[in-house]
Each structure stands twice: as C-alpha cells, then as structure tokens.
mmCIF file of C-alpha atoms in Angstrom:
data_model
loop_
_atom_site.group_PDB
_atom_site.id
_atom_site.type_symbol
_atom_site.label_atom_id
_atom_site.label_comp_id
_atom_site.label_asym_id
_atom_site.label_seq_id
_atom_site.Cartn_x
_atom_site.Cartn_y
_atom_site.Cartn_z
ATOM 1 C CA MET J 903 10.983 17.998 -29.990
ATOM 2 C CA ALA J 904 12.910 20.224 -32.414
ATOM 3 C CA THR J 905 16.179 18.963 -30.979
ATOM 4 C CA HIS J 906 15.238 15.375 -31.723
ATOM 5 C CA ALA J 907 14.140 16.191 -35.270
ATOM 6 C CA ALA J 908 17.337 18.150 -35.961
ATOM 7 C CA HIS J 909 19.546 15.293 -34.854
ATOM 8 C CA GLY J 910 17.443 12.671 -36.595
ATOM 9 C CA LYS J 911 16.852 10.666 -33.434
ATOM 10 C CA HIS J 912 13.686 8.724 -33.130
ATOM 11 C CA THR J 913 12.229 8.841 -29.656
ATOM 12 C CA ARG J 914 9.841 6.216 -28.452
ATOM 13 C CA GLN J 915 6.879 7.405 -26.475
ATOM 14 C CA ARG J 916 6.558 5.592 -23.173
ATOM 15 C CA SER J 917 3.101 4.275 -22.618
ATOM 16 C CA PRO J 918 1.618 4.415 -19.134
ATOM 17 C CA ILE J 919 2.663 1.511 -16.973
ATOM 18 C CA ARG J 920 -0.099 -1.023 -16.540
ATOM 19 C CA PHE J 921 1.214 -3.285 -13.836
ATOM 20 C CA GLU J 922 -1.600 -5.816 -14.079
ATOM 21 C CA GLN J 923 -0.138 -6.845 -17.448
ATOM 22 C CA HIS J 924 3.356 -7.366 -16.039
ATOM 23 C CA LEU J 925 2.772 -9.152 -12.727
ATOM 24 C CA PRO J 926 1.384 -12.666 -12.960
ATOM 25 C CA VAL J 927 -1.320 -13.512 -10.433
ATOM 26 C CA ASP J 928 0.851 -16.141 -8.783
ATOM 27 C CA HIS J 929 4.002 -13.979 -8.632
ATOM 28 C CA ARG J 930 5.952 -14.287 -5.373
ATOM 29 C CA LEU J 931 5.510 -10.574 -4.641
ATOM 30 C CA SER J 932 1.774 -11.124 -4.411
ATOM 31 C CA THR J 933 2.310 -13.155 -1.237
ATOM 32 C CA VAL J 934 3.989 -10.184 0.470
ATOM 33 C CA TYR J 935 1.140 -7.866 -0.520
ATOM 34 C CA ARG J 936 -1.442 -10.365 0.703
ATOM 35 C CA ILE J 937 0.265 -10.863 4.079
ATOM 36 C CA GLY J 938 0.414 -7.132 4.720
ATOM 37 C CA ALA J 939 -3.208 -6.515 3.799
ATOM 38 C CA GLY J 940 -4.432 -9.639 5.591
ATOM 39 C CA VAL J 941 -2.703 -9.254 8.922
ATOM 40 C CA ILE J 942 -3.570 -5.576 9.342
ATOM 41 C CA GLY J 943 -7.063 -6.059 7.904
ATOM 42 C CA VAL J 944 -7.875 -8.883 10.312
ATOM 43 C CA PHE J 945 -6.557 -6.870 13.271
ATOM 44 C CA LEU J 946 -8.727 -3.893 12.301
ATOM 45 C CA LEU J 947 -11.764 -6.148 11.888
ATOM 46 C CA VAL J 948 -11.283 -7.682 15.347
ATOM 47 C CA PHE J 949 -10.634 -4.256 16.889
ATOM 48 C CA GLY J 950 -13.757 -2.817 15.270
ATOM 49 C CA ILE J 951 -15.986 -5.764 16.183
ATOM 50 C CA LEU J 952 -14.829 -5.645 19.813
ATOM 51 C CA GLY J 953 -15.547 -1.925 19.882
ATOM 52 C CA VAL J 954 -19.044 -2.384 18.478
ATOM 53 C CA ILE J 955 -19.800 -5.198 20.938
ATOM 54 C CA ASP J 956 -18.967 -2.863 23.854
ATOM 55 C CA HIS J 957 -21.907 -0.571 22.872
ATOM 56 C CA ILE J 958 -19.791 2.563 23.084
ATOM 57 C CA GLY J 959 -21.428 5.837 22.066
ATOM 58 C CA PHE J 960 -20.982 6.575 18.370
ATOM 59 C CA PHE J 961 -19.209 9.911 18.833
ATOM 60 C CA SER J 962 -18.278 9.541 22.500
ATOM 61 C CA THR J 963 -15.055 11.451 23.051
ATOM 62 C CA GLY J 964 -14.358 9.653 26.334
ATOM 63 C CA GLY J 965 -14.115 6.406 24.483
ATOM 64 C CA ASP J 966 -13.349 2.981 25.810
ATOM 65 C CA THR J 967 -10.207 0.918 25.566
ATOM 66 C CA VAL J 968 -10.066 -2.110 23.253
ATOM 67 C CA ALA J 969 -6.777 -3.950 22.678
ATOM 68 C CA GLY J 970 -4.888 -1.075 24.333
ATOM 69 C CA LEU J 971 -6.356 1.532 21.964
ATOM 70 C CA ASN J 972 -9.036 4.093 22.720
ATOM 71 C CA THR J 973 -12.173 3.752 20.613
ATOM 72 C CA ASN J 974 -15.766 4.819 20.136
ATOM 73 C CA GLY J 975 -18.563 3.678 17.831
ATOM 74 C CA ALA J 976 -17.415 5.759 14.874
ATOM 75 C CA LEU J 977 -13.827 4.477 15.076
ATOM 76 C CA SER J 978 -15.073 0.912 15.478
ATOM 77 C CA VAL J 979 -17.264 1.110 12.374
ATOM 78 C CA LEU J 980 -14.492 2.830 10.411
ATOM 79 C CA SER J 981 -12.047 0.091 11.491
ATOM 80 C CA ILE J 982 -14.458 -2.600 10.329
ATOM 81 C CA CYS J 983 -14.863 -0.913 6.923
ATOM 82 C CA VAL J 984 -11.111 -0.509 6.383
ATOM 83 C CA GLY J 985 -10.495 -4.060 7.649
ATOM 84 C CA VAL J 986 -13.026 -5.480 5.186
ATOM 85 C CA ILE J 987 -11.408 -3.592 2.303
ATOM 86 C CA LEU J 988 -7.919 -4.811 3.264
ATOM 87 C CA VAL J 989 -9.119 -8.422 3.656
ATOM 88 C CA ALA J 990 -10.794 -8.171 0.241
ATOM 89 C CA GLY J 991 -7.467 -6.908 -1.148
ATOM 90 C CA MET J 992 -5.770 -9.882 0.470
ATOM 91 C CA LEU J 993 -8.212 -12.241 -1.219
ATOM 92 C CA ILE J 994 -7.753 -10.590 -4.616
ATOM 93 C CA GLY J 995 -3.969 -10.292 -4.194
ATOM 94 C CA GLY J 996 -1.485 -9.003 -6.741
ATOM 95 C CA ASN J 997 -1.416 -5.359 -7.664
ATOM 96 C CA VAL J 998 -4.781 -4.694 -6.052
ATOM 97 C CA ALA J 999 -3.403 -5.673 -2.631
ATOM 98 C CA SER J 1000 -0.216 -3.712 -3.261
ATOM 99 C CA THR J 1001 -2.071 -0.576 -4.279
ATOM 100 C CA LEU J 1002 -4.526 -0.864 -1.372
ATOM 101 C CA ASN J 1003 -1.600 -1.245 1.024
ATOM 102 C CA MET J 1004 0.084 1.891 -0.304
ATOM 103 C CA VAL J 1005 -3.086 3.985 -0.388
ATOM 104 C CA PHE J 1006 -4.200 2.990 3.102
ATOM 105 C CA GLY J 1007 -0.655 3.402 4.376
ATOM 106 C CA VAL J 1008 -0.671 7.026 3.286
ATOM 107 C CA LEU J 1009 -4.165 7.497 4.704
ATOM 108 C CA PHE J 1010 -3.124 6.062 8.069
ATOM 109 C CA LEU J 1011 -0.147 8.427 8.207
ATOM 110 C CA LEU J 1012 -2.306 11.408 7.335
ATOM 111 C CA ASN J 1013 -4.888 10.276 9.875
ATOM 112 C CA GLY J 1014 -2.188 10.087 12.529
ATOM 113 C CA PHE J 1015 -1.061 13.658 11.842
ATOM 114 C CA LEU J 1016 -4.642 14.952 11.716
ATOM 115 C CA ASN J 1017 -5.631 13.313 14.976
ATOM 116 C CA LEU J 1018 -2.382 14.379 16.630
ATOM 117 C CA GLY J 1019 -3.551 17.931 16.071
ATOM 118 C CA LEU J 1020 -7.026 17.106 17.404
ATOM 119 C CA LEU J 1021 -5.913 15.490 20.673
ATOM 120 C CA ASP J 1022 -7.559 17.056 23.729
ATOM 121 C CA THR J 1023 -9.922 19.172 21.634
ATOM 122 C CA PRO J 1024 -13.700 18.943 21.349
ATOM 123 C CA ASN J 1025 -13.208 18.005 17.643
ATOM 124 C CA ASN J 1026 -11.633 14.666 18.550
ATOM 125 C CA PHE J 1027 -14.694 12.769 17.256
ATOM 126 C CA LEU J 1028 -12.799 9.448 16.897
ATOM 127 C CA ALA J 1029 -11.739 9.552 20.575
ATOM 128 C CA PHE J 1030 -8.039 9.297 19.683
ATOM 129 C CA LYS J 1031 -5.404 9.240 22.384
ATOM 130 C CA ILE J 1032 -1.639 9.288 21.833
ATOM 131 C CA GLN J 1033 -1.511 5.468 21.565
ATOM 132 C CA ASN J 1034 -3.996 5.655 18.672
ATOM 133 C CA VAL J 1035 -1.825 8.248 16.924
ATOM 134 C CA LEU J 1036 1.270 6.060 17.330
ATOM 135 C CA PHE J 1037 -0.706 3.053 16.093
ATOM 136 C CA SER J 1038 -1.766 5.025 12.995
ATOM 137 C CA PHE J 1039 1.854 5.924 12.256
ATOM 138 C CA VAL J 1040 3.116 2.355 12.734
ATOM 139 C CA VAL J 1041 0.305 0.813 10.659
ATOM 140 C CA GLY J 1042 0.751 3.453 7.966
ATOM 141 C CA VAL J 1043 4.459 2.735 7.620
ATOM 142 C CA LEU J 1044 3.882 -1.033 7.671
ATOM 143 C CA LEU J 1045 1.189 -0.873 5.007
ATOM 144 C CA MET J 1046 3.329 1.341 2.816
ATOM 145 C CA ALA J 1047 6.324 -0.988 3.225
ATOM 146 C CA PHE J 1048 4.205 -4.052 2.365
ATOM 147 C CA GLY J 1049 2.684 -2.258 -0.610
ATOM 148 C CA MET J 1050 5.936 -0.935 -2.030
ATOM 149 C CA TYR J 1051 7.926 -4.117 -1.495
ATOM 150 C CA GLY J 1052 9.451 -5.160 -4.800
ATOM 151 C CA ARG J 1053 7.841 -2.211 -6.557
ATOM 152 C CA VAL J 1054 9.858 0.773 -5.466
ATOM 153 C CA SER J 1055 13.620 0.625 -5.078
ATOM 154 C CA SER J 1056 16.721 1.979 -6.669
ATOM 155 C CA SER J 1057 18.066 -1.520 -7.243
ATOM 156 C CA LEU J 1058 15.249 -3.725 -8.486
ATOM 157 C CA PRO J 1059 16.502 -6.873 -10.183
ATOM 158 C CA HIS J 1060 16.197 -6.888 -13.956
ATOM 159 C CA ASP J 1061 13.760 -9.808 -13.921
ATOM 160 C CA ASN J 1062 11.357 -7.822 -11.714
ATOM 161 C CA PRO J 1063 8.140 -7.054 -13.615
ATOM 162 C CA TYR J 1064 8.093 -3.476 -12.336
ATOM 163 C CA TRP J 1065 11.674 -2.841 -13.524
ATOM 164 C CA ARG J 1066 10.783 -4.302 -16.925
ATOM 165 C CA ALA J 1067 7.717 -2.062 -17.195
ATOM 166 C CA ARG J 1068 9.798 1.026 -16.437
ATOM 167 C CA HIS J 1069 12.669 0.059 -18.749
ATOM 168 C CA PRO J 1070 11.115 -1.520 -21.844
ATOM 169 C CA GLU J 1071 14.123 -0.879 -24.138
ATOM 170 C CA ALA J 1072 16.607 -2.463 -21.751
ATOM 171 C CA SER J 1073 14.196 -5.301 -21.096
ATOM 172 C CA GLU J 1074 13.888 -6.000 -24.836
ATOM 173 C CA ARG J 1075 17.665 -5.950 -25.256
ATOM 174 C CA ALA J 1076 18.104 -8.386 -22.363
ATOM 175 C CA GLU J 1077 15.569 -10.777 -23.898
ATOM 176 C CA GLN J 1078 17.284 -10.599 -27.319
ATOM 177 C CA THR J 1079 20.775 -11.225 -25.956
ATOM 178 C CA PRO J 1080 21.450 -14.973 -25.852
ATOM 179 C CA SER J 1081 22.243 -16.222 -22.388
ATOM 180 C CA ARG J 1082 25.821 -17.332 -21.912
ATOM 181 C CA ARG J 1083 26.490 -20.421 -19.944
ATOM 182 C CA PRO J 1084 29.825 -20.946 -18.267
ATOM 183 C CA GLY J 1085 31.670 -23.622 -20.183
#
C-alpha cells in the first residue's frame, strides 16, 4: 500500500467475480454444461433405479452387479440423489450446471480414492469393486472437464465472459477502442 501511495498510482480494487452477471442464460457454453450434467445425471439415475429394483441389501458388501458396476442399496440411493441433482443442474443450466459439474467432479475423484483404499475391507459399505473405482475416476474427470469448459484456460478468447470478468480493465479498453474494418 505504501509503495502505491509513494508513487502516486491509483490501484483499483477487484471485486469478487460474480459469473451469473457475465454469462447470459442462453450463452453457448451453457449447452456444454447442460450436456455434461444431463448425460451423467441420467446414467446415475438409471443405475440407481435398477439397483433399487433389485432389492439389494442396503449395506450389503457382497453387492450385485448393475450395468457392469457393483452396487448395494446405499450406493443405489446415493446414485439416485446425485443423478437428481445433476439433472436439476441440467434443467437450470448456465453457471449452476457448470459449478455442479466441477463440484461433483471433484467429489467423484475423492470418492474414487477413498473407496480404492477401502477395497476388500469390512468398511467397504458401498460395495465398491475396482470397476466402481475406475468409473468414479472417469466420471470425475468428465464432470470436471464439462464444468471447466470455457471457464478455465490459459488462452480464453477476449469475448469470453469469464475472461472479461477476470480482466475488467482490458475488457473496458477493448470496448472503448473502435473496431477497425479492413478497407
């Protein structure tokens, strides 16, 4: 602070980024976020419903196989809950879907690591097998990629709403500069 006062420079405080102000509801990035949340959410819903229909024990560690993945009642109900949240994010779209994708992507990755450590132990209450762990990793990475698409990159285009929110001074200068048309 003292350095800025001594040199007479005026520094502008950056306000927190509020993406909902910068991304229109019908922005093309919203489609990507919706697709990611929708496809994975519907798969989890179907997986969970099929698991519940099989009347598997709620905390049965033996589990049963549904769609190539091991499951029990607890995992089926959890899959239905997460699927409903992701489908709701798909219906809302925009930054809600993007944020849900990123948050659940991280949670799926953490879940994969946690259950990797619990394989073949009596604490494996979700009846995970190695294919479930791999599925958690793949879904986590996919959700994170869908959620971060167009939001996180070293080379976002200058018309991107997230770039504009992070670089307000440059964005203002670009808007003030008259566009030059080739003559």
